[in-house]
Amino acid sequence: MATDAFFLSSLAAFFLLLRLTAATGRSQERCGFPAIYNFGDSNSDTGAISATLSEILPPNGESFFGKPAGRNCDGRLIIDFAAENLGLPYLSPYLDSVGANFRHGANFATGGSSIRPGGFSPFDLSIQISQFIQFKARTIALYNQLSPDRTMPPFKSGLPRPEDFSKALYTFDIGQNDIGYGLQHGTDDQVQASFPDILNKFSDAVELLYKEGARFFWVHNTGPFGCLPYNIIYYSLKPNNLDRNGCVIPQNELSKEFNRQLKEKVSWLRTKLSQAVFTYVDVYSAKYSVINDAKNLGFVDPSTFCCGSYYGYHIDCGKKAVVHGTVYGNPCDHPASHISWDGIHYSQAANQWIANRIFTGSFSEPPVPIWGSCRDSSNVRS
């Protein structure tokens, strides 16, 4: 049933893409991005935290890679599907020194990261941007040293070409941990009051990338925080504070307000950075759509998850515990039937459904597909 639902949803996405292409007067011409440089948290971390701080264990990765692949997921993330869509290899994490290939980009996202310093991870967005700037400078210096006339690449693979930095797509998926950390240490009102400062730091990061030559930006807003099973379980239930899908309304309202201000900030950046092209992607709506229509899409109750345990005993995905003869932490048999993989992160099946939607441009402003997001937004905005 889930397979049929995915086929129908993919078919619908294809026809929607045709309509969007006609509406914008664009052909099937692709931008041809030579690389992706990604900044974010665990929603797009392809192995940084696993390589540096805390190894990600089985059964993570089981549905696609057959083993842990540095992702908090049973398989691929949205950033992986983005690479596939653009005809590029999966991104190597910048912090992983073993087997990394940066020819077509690099991933600076790390699990637990936030925009503002002082959250769950030491690798906040400003650190990620500093890492990129150093990576670019050292890459260009090494490239010139090994290939002074630039007629031949210094290696068949491994190093990006200097000219590709200005042609690459720069993607962002970060902000969820700013909300999560804030809620652990303050009230809803205090969290909301922090948004202007957080988003000023986001714009500072983008402006630094712009000064480094970045021109094409694909910006995800944050998902429905109150729909994560982890948050539903640990939320102190109050009357009328859950919506019809069991999501925590006040937490989702914070996500919506964050996204409203993020959208305004992106609009401001469009005006200030005249040569940049921004695509603002409403991931919140795409994720809430799959949650709202879970049953029809072949998923089980979206408040459940596949790996780990938060019921009575907190067991992280990949670990097990026996308490009074009961085993906690065994993964489910069918990850593809779940929207949530581990209570915090989405399953590969859900990521694929969301990716099929957002890459068409149907959740974007302007409404361009990811492979067409190098267009000047003023030419395609209705």
mmCIF file of C-alpha atoms in Angstrom:
data_model
loop_
_atom_site.group_PDB
_atom_site.id
_atom_site.type_symbol
_atom_site.label_atom_id
_atom_site.label_comp_id
_atom_site.label_asym_id
_atom_site.label_seq_id
_atom_site.Cartn_x
_atom_site.Cartn_y
_atom_site.Cartn_z
ATOM 1 C CA MET A 1 0.000 0.000 0.000
ATOM 2 C CA ALA A 2 2.823 2.383 0.840
ATOM 3 C CA THR A 3 4.503 1.618 -2.524
ATOM 4 C CA ASP A 4 1.314 2.454 -4.441
ATOM 5 C CA ALA A 5 0.908 5.658 -2.451
ATOM 6 C CA PHE A 6 4.468 6.733 -3.253
ATOM 7 C CA PHE A 7 3.939 5.986 -6.946
ATOM 8 C CA LEU A 8 0.788 8.085 -7.037
ATOM 9 C CA SER A 9 2.390 10.906 -5.061
ATOM 10 C CA SER A 10 5.418 10.913 -7.386
ATOM 11 C CA LEU A 11 3.134 10.950 -10.415
ATOM 12 C CA ALA A 12 1.196 13.875 -8.983
ATOM 13 C CA ALA A 13 4.448 15.701 -8.303
ATOM 14 C CA PHE A 14 5.508 15.156 -11.922
ATOM 15 C CA PHE A 15 2.324 16.700 -13.324
ATOM 16 C CA LEU A 16 2.583 19.558 -10.851
ATOM 17 C CA LEU A 17 6.098 20.207 -12.086
ATOM 18 C CA LEU A 18 4.817 20.406 -15.669
ATOM 19 C CA ARG A 19 2.214 22.982 -14.627
ATOM 20 C CA LEU A 20 4.788 25.049 -12.758
ATOM 21 C CA THR A 21 7.134 24.934 -15.736
ATOM 22 C CA ALA A 22 4.388 26.193 -18.023
ATOM 23 C CA ALA A 23 3.333 28.878 -15.544
ATOM 24 C CA THR A 24 6.820 30.341 -15.328
ATOM 25 C CA GLY A 25 7.420 30.113 -19.045
ATOM 26 C CA ARG A 26 10.492 27.982 -18.445
ATOM 27 C CA SER A 27 11.619 24.959 -20.389
ATOM 28 C CA GLN A 28 13.296 21.887 -18.977
ATOM 29 C CA GLU A 29 16.596 23.796 -18.932
ATOM 30 C CA ARG A 30 18.577 22.925 -15.819
ATOM 31 C CA CYS A 31 20.946 25.205 -13.941
ATOM 32 C CA GLY A 32 23.694 22.593 -13.927
ATOM 33 C CA PHE A 33 24.960 23.228 -10.413
ATOM 34 C CA PRO A 34 28.452 21.679 -10.192
ATOM 35 C CA ALA A 35 28.342 21.407 -6.392
ATOM 36 C CA ILE A 36 26.251 21.765 -3.238
ATOM 37 C CA TYR A 37 27.464 23.353 -0.021
ATOM 38 C CA ASN A 38 25.089 22.560 2.821
ATOM 39 C CA PHE A 39 24.720 24.089 6.285
ATOM 40 C CA GLY A 40 22.420 22.678 8.938
ATOM 41 C CA ASP A 41 21.693 20.301 11.780
ATOM 42 C CA SER A 42 20.930 16.576 12.049
ATOM 43 C CA ASN A 43 18.155 16.874 9.462
ATOM 44 C CA SER A 44 20.926 17.163 6.860
ATOM 45 C CA ASP A 45 24.046 15.851 8.651
ATOM 46 C CA THR A 46 25.568 13.102 6.490
ATOM 47 C CA GLY A 47 28.215 12.022 8.992
ATOM 48 C CA ALA A 48 29.880 14.929 10.787
ATOM 49 C CA ILE A 49 28.721 14.198 14.322
ATOM 50 C CA SER A 50 29.240 10.481 13.813
ATOM 51 C CA ALA A 51 32.850 11.132 12.736
ATOM 52 C CA THR A 52 33.693 13.575 15.507
ATOM 53 C CA LEU A 53 31.644 13.213 18.680
ATOM 54 C CA SER A 54 29.229 10.294 18.820
ATOM 55 C CA GLU A 55 29.220 7.352 16.424
ATOM 56 C CA ILE A 56 25.856 6.581 14.870
ATOM 57 C CA LEU A 57 25.043 2.911 15.362
ATOM 58 C CA PRO A 58 22.910 0.275 13.602
ATOM 59 C CA PRO A 59 20.084 0.006 12.662
ATOM 60 C CA ASN A 60 20.585 3.524 11.285
ATOM 61 C CA GLY A 61 21.136 3.263 7.547
ATOM 62 C CA GLU A 62 19.565 -0.176 7.203
ATOM 63 C CA SER A 63 16.939 0.683 4.571
ATOM 64 C CA PHE A 64 19.335 2.005 1.916
ATOM 65 C CA PHE A 65 23.004 1.848 2.846
ATOM 66 C CA GLY A 66 22.741 -1.496 4.640
ATOM 67 C CA LYS A 67 24.845 -0.103 7.485
ATOM 68 C CA PRO A 68 25.223 3.152 9.440
ATOM 69 C CA ALA A 69 26.099 6.012 7.095
ATOM 70 C CA GLY A 70 26.444 8.881 9.555
ATOM 71 C CA ARG A 71 22.770 9.795 9.255
ATOM 72 C CA ASN A 72 20.112 9.794 11.953
ATOM 73 C CA CYS A 73 17.800 7.878 9.667
ATOM 74 C CA ASP A 74 17.165 4.412 8.310
ATOM 75 C CA GLY A 75 18.347 5.672 4.909
ATOM 76 C CA ARG A 76 18.585 8.868 2.913
ATOM 77 C CA LEU A 77 17.911 12.433 4.002
ATOM 78 C CA ILE A 78 16.357 15.258 1.995
ATOM 79 C CA ILE A 79 19.861 16.554 1.173
ATOM 80 C CA ASP A 80 20.677 13.136 -0.320
ATOM 81 C CA PHE A 81 17.622 13.309 -2.552
ATOM 82 C CA ALA A 82 18.657 16.850 -3.519
ATOM 83 C CA ALA A 83 22.028 15.551 -4.681
ATOM 84 C CA GLU A 84 20.306 12.798 -6.664
ATOM 85 C CA ASN A 85 17.935 15.318 -8.243
ATOM 86 C CA LEU A 86 20.861 17.498 -9.347
ATOM 87 C CA GLY A 87 22.874 14.562 -10.645
ATOM 88 C CA LEU A 88 25.563 14.904 -7.971
ATOM 89 C CA PRO A 89 27.074 12.382 -5.553
ATOM 90 C CA TYR A 90 26.051 12.382 -1.905
ATOM 91 C CA LEU A 91 27.827 15.076 0.089
ATOM 92 C CA SER A 92 30.825 14.145 2.205
ATOM 93 C CA PRO A 93 30.789 15.748 5.648
ATOM 94 C CA TYR A 94 33.506 18.360 6.061
ATOM 95 C CA LEU A 95 34.483 16.942 9.450
ATOM 96 C CA ASP A 96 34.997 13.378 8.207
ATOM 97 C CA SER A 97 38.590 12.835 7.105
ATOM 98 C CA VAL A 98 38.158 9.231 5.982
ATOM 99 C CA GLY A 99 37.075 8.620 2.412
ATOM 100 C CA ALA A 100 35.808 12.166 1.851
ATOM 101 C CA ASN A 101 35.379 13.518 -1.671
ATOM 102 C CA PHE A 102 34.697 17.229 -2.014
ATOM 103 C CA ARG A 103 34.790 17.469 -5.810
ATOM 104 C CA HIS A 104 31.065 18.274 -5.974
ATOM 105 C CA GLY A 105 30.609 20.089 -2.676
ATOM 106 C CA ALA A 106 30.784 19.560 1.055
ATOM 107 C CA ASN A 107 28.397 19.220 3.950
ATOM 108 C CA PHE A 108 29.029 21.451 6.973
ATOM 109 C CA ALA A 109 25.837 20.391 8.789
ATOM 110 C CA THR A 110 26.286 18.716 12.156
ATOM 111 C CA GLY A 111 23.749 17.074 14.429
ATOM 112 C CA GLY A 112 22.501 19.324 17.211
ATOM 113 C CA SER A 113 23.629 22.538 15.513
ATOM 114 C CA SER A 114 21.759 25.800 15.874
ATOM 115 C CA ILE A 115 21.995 29.213 14.281
ATOM 116 C CA ARG A 116 22.871 30.913 17.534
ATOM 117 C CA PRO A 117 25.908 29.772 19.572
ATOM 118 C CA GLY A 118 25.498 28.014 22.895
ATOM 119 C CA GLY A 119 23.008 25.297 21.981
ATOM 120 C CA PHE A 120 23.269 21.524 21.862
ATOM 121 C CA SER A 121 26.359 21.478 19.617
ATOM 122 C CA PRO A 122 29.617 23.449 19.436
ATOM 123 C CA PHE A 123 29.219 23.657 15.661
ATOM 124 C CA ASP A 124 26.754 26.537 15.363
ATOM 125 C CA LEU A 125 26.117 28.215 12.012
ATOM 126 C CA SER A 126 28.900 30.786 12.427
ATOM 127 C CA ILE A 127 31.391 27.944 12.966
ATOM 128 C CA GLN A 128 30.089 26.156 9.879
ATOM 129 C CA ILE A 129 30.538 29.326 7.821
ATOM 130 C CA SER A 130 34.086 29.768 9.170
ATOM 131 C CA GLN A 131 34.814 26.168 8.195
ATOM 132 C CA PHE A 132 33.571 26.833 4.683
ATOM 133 C CA ILE A 133 35.672 29.981 4.299
ATOM 134 C CA GLN A 134 38.772 28.083 5.413
ATOM 135 C CA PHE A 135 37.866 25.145 3.183
ATOM 136 C CA LYS A 136 37.514 27.426 0.157
ATOM 137 C CA ALA A 137 40.762 29.298 0.795
ATOM 138 C CA ARG A 138 42.808 26.140 1.337
ATOM 139 C CA THR A 139 41.205 24.425 -1.638
ATOM 140 C CA ILE A 140 42.052 27.265 -4.009
ATOM 141 C CA ALA A 141 45.607 27.541 -2.662
ATOM 142 C CA LEU A 142 46.191 23.801 -3.026
ATOM 143 C CA TYR A 143 44.574 23.733 -6.455
ATOM 144 C CA ASN A 144 46.842 26.539 -7.685
ATOM 145 C CA GLN A 145 49.887 24.909 -6.143
ATOM 146 C CA LEU A 146 49.250 21.575 -7.815
ATOM 147 C CA SER A 147 47.959 22.956 -11.095
ATOM 148 C CA PRO A 148 49.515 26.407 -11.631
ATOM 149 C CA ASP A 149 48.186 26.882 -15.178
ATOM 150 C CA ARG A 150 44.781 25.361 -14.282
ATOM 151 C CA THR A 151 44.809 23.330 -17.497
ATOM 152 C CA MET A 152 44.621 20.055 -15.626
ATOM 153 C CA PRO A 153 42.909 19.294 -12.313
ATOM 154 C CA PRO A 154 45.401 18.313 -9.599
ATOM 155 C CA PHE A 155 43.461 15.137 -8.857
ATOM 156 C CA LYS A 156 40.914 13.178 -10.818
ATOM 157 C CA SER A 157 38.623 13.664 -7.876
ATOM 158 C CA GLY A 158 38.635 15.119 -4.402
ATOM 159 C CA LEU A 159 39.085 18.862 -4.853
ATOM 160 C CA PRO A 160 36.419 21.237 -6.173
ATOM 161 C CA ARG A 161 37.438 23.555 -8.998
ATOM 162 C CA PRO A 162 37.877 27.157 -7.820
ATOM 163 C CA GLU A 163 35.410 28.481 -10.386
ATOM 164 C CA ASP A 164 32.695 26.152 -9.102
ATOM 165 C CA PHE A 165 32.288 27.979 -5.790
ATOM 166 C CA SER A 166 30.352 30.814 -7.459
ATOM 167 C CA LYS A 167 28.250 28.368 -9.494
ATOM 168 C CA ALA A 168 27.305 26.052 -6.629
ATOM 169 C CA LEU A 169 24.006 25.804 -4.772
ATOM 170 C CA TYR A 170 24.182 26.832 -1.102
ATOM 171 C CA THR A 171 21.549 25.073 0.988
ATOM 172 C CA PHE A 172 20.335 25.692 4.538
ATOM 173 C CA ASP A 173 18.267 23.518 6.874
ATOM 174 C CA ILE A 174 18.757 24.896 10.374
ATOM 175 C CA GLY A 175 16.735 26.521 13.150
ATOM 176 C CA GLN A 176 14.910 23.581 14.745
ATOM 177 C CA ASN A 177 17.480 23.323 17.548
ATOM 178 C CA ASP A 178 17.236 27.035 18.298
ATOM 179 C CA ILE A 179 13.599 26.418 19.155
ATOM 180 C CA GLY A 180 14.284 23.147 20.983
ATOM 181 C CA TYR A 181 17.128 24.495 23.100
ATOM 182 C CA GLY A 182 15.142 27.631 23.857
ATOM 183 C CA LEU A 183 12.153 25.648 25.091
ATOM 184 C CA GLN A 184 14.387 23.610 27.405
ATOM 185 C CA HIS A 185 15.718 26.773 29.024
ATOM 186 C CA GLY A 186 12.899 29.294 28.833
ATOM 187 C CA THR A 187 9.259 30.034 28.163
ATOM 188 C CA ASP A 188 7.436 30.199 24.849
ATOM 189 C CA ASP A 189 7.503 33.998 25.020
ATOM 190 C CA GLN A 190 11.239 34.037 25.671
ATOM 191 C CA VAL A 191 11.843 31.726 22.724
ATOM 192 C CA GLN A 192 9.805 33.919 20.417
ATOM 193 C CA ALA A 193 11.608 37.031 21.666
ATOM 194 C CA SER A 194 14.913 35.429 20.628
ATOM 195 C CA PHE A 195 13.937 35.036 16.966
ATOM 196 C CA PRO A 196 15.098 38.471 15.714
ATOM 197 C CA ASP A 197 18.588 37.926 17.120
ATOM 198 C CA ILE A 198 18.732 34.374 15.755
ATOM 199 C CA LEU A 199 17.687 35.507 12.287
ATOM 200 C CA ASN A 200 20.113 38.419 12.321
ATOM 201 C CA LYS A 201 22.842 35.837 12.838
ATOM 202 C CA PHE A 202 21.395 33.833 9.954
ATOM 203 C CA SER A 203 21.571 36.849 7.655
ATOM 204 C CA ASP A 204 25.130 37.564 8.813
ATOM 205 C CA ALA A 205 26.077 34.042 7.754
ATOM 206 C CA VAL A 206 24.477 34.433 4.339
ATOM 207 C CA GLU A 207 26.189 37.775 3.785
ATOM 208 C CA LEU A 208 29.570 36.229 4.568
ATOM 209 C CA LEU A 209 28.925 33.533 1.971
ATOM 210 C CA TYR A 210 27.870 36.203 -0.513
ATOM 211 C CA LYS A 211 31.176 38.028 0.048
ATOM 212 C CA GLU A 212 32.890 34.720 -0.709
ATOM 213 C CA GLY A 213 31.129 34.570 -4.072
ATOM 214 C CA ALA A 214 28.057 32.464 -3.262
ATOM 215 C CA ARG A 215 25.086 33.474 -5.408
ATOM 216 C CA PHE A 216 22.458 30.722 -5.307
ATOM 217 C CA PHE A 217 20.693 29.994 -2.015
ATOM 218 C CA TRP A 218 18.087 27.306 -1.241
ATOM 219 C CA VAL A 219 16.680 27.988 2.251
ATOM 220 C CA HIS A 220 14.462 25.532 4.161
ATOM 221 C CA ASN A 221 12.243 26.858 6.885
ATOM 222 C CA THR A 222 11.865 24.745 10.021
ATOM 223 C CA GLY A 223 9.391 21.866 10.301
ATOM 224 C CA PRO A 224 6.435 21.425 12.675
ATOM 225 C CA PHE A 225 8.356 21.087 15.931
ATOM 226 C CA GLY A 226 5.233 20.144 17.863
ATOM 227 C CA CYS A 227 4.641 17.094 15.651
ATOM 228 C CA LEU A 228 7.861 15.303 16.573
ATOM 229 C CA PRO A 229 6.860 12.241 18.629
ATOM 230 C CA TYR A 230 9.632 13.009 21.128
ATOM 231 C CA ASN A 231 8.067 16.392 21.861
ATOM 232 C CA ILE A 232 4.552 14.987 22.040
ATOM 233 C CA ILE A 233 5.644 12.369 24.595
ATOM 234 C CA TYR A 234 7.554 14.772 26.820
ATOM 235 C CA TYR A 235 5.128 17.665 26.548
ATOM 236 C CA SER A 236 3.168 18.371 29.727
ATOM 237 C CA LEU A 237 -0.348 17.897 28.438
ATOM 238 C CA LYS A 238 -2.626 20.891 28.795
ATOM 239 C CA PRO A 239 -6.299 21.132 27.761
ATOM 240 C CA ASN A 240 -6.885 21.880 24.067
ATOM 241 C CA ASN A 241 -3.163 22.100 23.313
ATOM 242 C CA LEU A 242 -3.063 19.208 20.837
ATOM 243 C CA ASP A 243 -4.406 19.492 17.290
ATOM 244 C CA ARG A 244 -6.322 16.787 15.426
ATOM 245 C CA ASN A 245 -3.060 15.047 14.479
ATOM 246 C CA GLY A 246 -1.848 14.994 18.091
ATOM 247 C CA CYS A 247 0.725 17.754 17.500
ATOM 248 C CA VAL A 248 1.530 20.297 20.215
ATOM 249 C CA ILE A 249 -0.134 23.520 19.049
ATOM 250 C CA PRO A 250 2.002 26.069 20.974
ATOM 251 C CA GLN A 251 5.219 24.505 19.681
ATOM 252 C CA ASN A 252 3.948 24.534 16.118
ATOM 253 C CA GLU A 253 2.906 28.163 16.531
ATOM 254 C CA LEU A 254 6.498 28.961 17.479
ATOM 255 C CA SER A 255 7.712 27.176 14.343
ATOM 256 C CA LYS A 256 5.264 29.177 12.233
ATOM 257 C CA GLU A 257 6.373 32.483 13.759
ATOM 258 C CA PHE A 258 10.025 31.587 13.258
ATOM 259 C CA ASN A 259 9.260 30.783 9.629
ATOM 260 C CA ARG A 260 7.323 34.015 9.118
ATOM 261 C CA GLN A 261 10.298 36.022 10.324
ATOM 262 C CA LEU A 262 12.727 33.864 8.327
ATOM 263 C CA LYS A 263 10.728 34.532 5.164
ATOM 264 C CA GLU A 264 10.873 38.265 5.844
ATOM 265 C CA LYS A 265 14.624 38.015 6.386
ATOM 266 C CA VAL A 266 15.084 36.192 3.090
ATOM 267 C CA SER A 267 13.057 38.915 1.326
ATOM 268 C CA TRP A 268 15.309 41.536 2.922
ATOM 269 C CA LEU A 269 18.402 39.642 1.780
ATOM 270 C CA ARG A 270 17.040 39.521 -1.773
ATOM 271 C CA THR A 271 16.921 43.298 -1.759
ATOM 272 C CA LYS A 272 20.309 43.822 -0.135
ATOM 273 C CA LEU A 273 22.288 41.206 -2.062
ATOM 274 C CA SER A 274 21.394 42.235 -5.588
ATOM 275 C CA GLN A 275 23.280 39.480 -7.415
ATOM 276 C CA ALA A 276 21.975 36.648 -5.241
ATOM 277 C CA VAL A 277 19.110 34.320 -6.089
ATOM 278 C CA PHE A 278 17.116 33.012 -3.110
ATOM 279 C CA THR A 279 14.588 30.200 -3.011
ATOM 280 C CA TYR A 280 12.605 30.040 0.236
ATOM 281 C CA VAL A 281 11.223 26.530 0.784
ATOM 282 C CA ASP A 282 8.189 25.929 3.005
ATOM 283 C CA VAL A 283 9.303 22.605 4.456
ATOM 284 C CA TYR A 284 6.894 23.111 7.352
ATOM 285 C CA SER A 285 3.875 22.771 5.067
ATOM 286 C CA ALA A 286 5.361 19.811 3.215
ATOM 287 C CA LYS A 287 6.087 17.948 6.456
ATOM 288 C CA TYR A 288 2.721 18.757 7.959
ATOM 289 C CA SER A 289 1.051 17.526 4.757
ATOM 290 C CA VAL A 290 2.538 14.054 5.117
ATOM 291 C CA ILE A 291 1.556 13.987 8.793
ATOM 292 C CA ASN A 292 -1.974 15.147 8.066
ATOM 293 C CA ASP A 293 -2.457 12.601 5.273
ATOM 294 C CA ALA A 294 -0.466 9.764 6.854
ATOM 295 C CA LYS A 295 -3.163 7.100 6.629
ATOM 296 C CA ASN A 296 -3.954 7.736 2.956
ATOM 297 C CA LEU A 297 -0.244 7.623 2.122
ATOM 298 C CA GLY A 298 0.192 4.215 3.757
ATOM 299 C CA PHE A 299 1.853 5.387 6.966
ATOM 300 C CA VAL A 300 0.959 4.370 10.495
ATOM 301 C CA ASP A 301 0.040 6.848 13.243
ATOM 302 C CA PRO A 302 2.517 9.768 12.809
ATOM 303 C CA SER A 303 2.958 10.082 16.578
ATOM 304 C CA THR A 304 4.700 6.679 16.646
ATOM 305 C CA PHE A 305 8.286 5.966 15.652
ATOM 306 C CA CYS A 306 10.433 3.021 14.671
ATOM 307 C CA CYS A 307 13.746 3.033 16.553
ATOM 308 C CA GLY A 308 14.555 3.670 20.210
ATOM 309 C CA SER A 309 12.210 4.133 23.157
ATOM 310 C CA TYR A 310 10.845 7.059 25.153
ATOM 311 C CA TYR A 311 8.050 5.140 26.833
ATOM 312 C CA GLY A 312 9.070 4.657 30.452
ATOM 313 C CA TYR A 313 12.751 4.297 29.618
ATOM 314 C CA HIS A 314 14.764 6.609 27.353
ATOM 315 C CA ILE A 315 16.739 4.424 24.944
ATOM 316 C CA ASP A 316 18.388 6.137 21.980
ATOM 317 C CA CYS A 317 18.118 4.538 18.564
ATOM 318 C CA GLY A 318 20.879 1.970 18.166
ATOM 319 C CA LYS A 319 20.938 0.997 21.833
ATOM 320 C CA LYS A 320 18.988 -1.531 23.882
ATOM 321 C CA ALA A 321 18.204 -2.081 27.534
ATOM 322 C CA VAL A 322 16.555 -4.926 29.458
ATOM 323 C CA VAL A 323 14.436 -3.751 32.375
ATOM 324 C CA HIS A 324 12.600 -6.368 34.467
ATOM 325 C CA GLY A 325 12.845 -8.794 31.566
ATOM 326 C CA THR A 326 11.475 -6.381 28.966
ATOM 327 C CA VAL A 327 13.741 -5.395 26.041
ATOM 328 C CA TYR A 328 13.585 -1.705 25.113
ATOM 329 C CA GLY A 329 15.011 -0.301 21.911
ATOM 330 C CA ASN A 330 14.304 -2.967 19.307
ATOM 331 C CA PRO A 331 13.547 -1.306 15.956
ATOM 332 C CA CYS A 332 10.292 -1.903 14.116
ATOM 333 C CA ASP A 333 10.079 -4.381 11.249
ATOM 334 C CA HIS A 334 8.878 -1.919 8.599
ATOM 335 C CA PRO A 335 10.575 1.501 8.789
ATOM 336 C CA ALA A 336 8.939 2.613 5.541
ATOM 337 C CA SER A 337 5.548 2.555 7.255
ATOM 338 C CA HIS A 338 6.647 5.226 9.737
ATOM 339 C CA ILE A 339 6.961 8.962 9.202
ATOM 340 C CA SER A 340 9.287 9.278 12.202
ATOM 341 C CA TRP A 341 12.378 7.103 12.367
ATOM 342 C CA ASP A 342 13.468 7.709 15.969
ATOM 343 C CA GLY A 343 11.013 10.200 17.435
ATOM 344 C CA ILE A 344 13.047 13.223 16.299
ATOM 345 C CA HIS A 345 14.191 12.510 12.753
ATOM 346 C CA TYR A 346 12.104 11.526 9.753
ATOM 347 C CA SER A 347 12.326 8.143 8.051
ATOM 348 C CA GLN A 348 13.741 7.700 4.570
ATOM 349 C CA ALA A 349 10.225 7.052 3.249
ATOM 350 C CA ALA A 350 8.953 10.343 4.679
ATOM 351 C CA ASN A 351 12.052 12.219 3.501
ATOM 352 C CA GLN A 352 11.486 10.903 -0.011
ATOM 353 C CA TRP A 353 7.837 11.961 -0.019
ATOM 354 C CA ILE A 354 8.777 15.448 1.218
ATOM 355 C CA ALA A 355 11.640 15.737 -1.276
ATOM 356 C CA ASN A 356 9.354 14.787 -4.164
ATOM 357 C CA ARG A 357 7.140 17.727 -3.189
ATOM 358 C CA ILE A 358 9.600 20.493 -2.424
ATOM 359 C CA PHE A 359 11.902 19.856 -5.381
ATOM 360 C CA THR A 360 9.100 20.634 -7.840
ATOM 361 C CA GLY A 361 8.850 24.169 -6.504
ATOM 362 C CA SER A 362 5.287 23.709 -5.281
ATOM 363 C CA PHE A 363 6.308 24.723 -1.746
ATOM 364 C CA SER A 364 8.799 27.403 -2.782
ATOM 365 C CA GLU A 365 8.922 31.125 -3.300
ATOM 366 C CA PRO A 366 9.500 31.710 -6.147
ATOM 367 C CA PRO A 367 7.856 28.466 -7.385
ATOM 368 C CA VAL A 368 10.862 27.040 -9.237
ATOM 369 C CA PRO A 369 12.167 23.468 -9.063
ATOM 370 C CA ILE A 370 15.463 22.925 -7.318
ATOM 371 C CA TRP A 371 17.258 22.355 -10.610
ATOM 372 C CA GLY A 372 15.994 25.747 -11.811
ATOM 373 C CA SER A 373 16.824 27.714 -8.685
ATOM 374 C CA CYS A 374 19.623 29.693 -10.333
ATOM 375 C CA ARG A 375 17.033 31.936 -12.044
ATOM 376 C CA ASP A 376 16.645 35.531 -10.968
ATOM 377 C CA SER A 377 13.595 35.444 -8.699
ATOM 378 C CA SER A 378 12.278 38.693 -10.131
ATOM 379 C CA ASN A 379 11.764 36.936 -13.460
ATOM 380 C CA VAL A 380 9.630 34.117 -12.108
ATOM 381 C CA ARG A 381 7.736 35.584 -9.194
ATOM 382 C CA SER A 382 4.022 36.028 -9.886
#
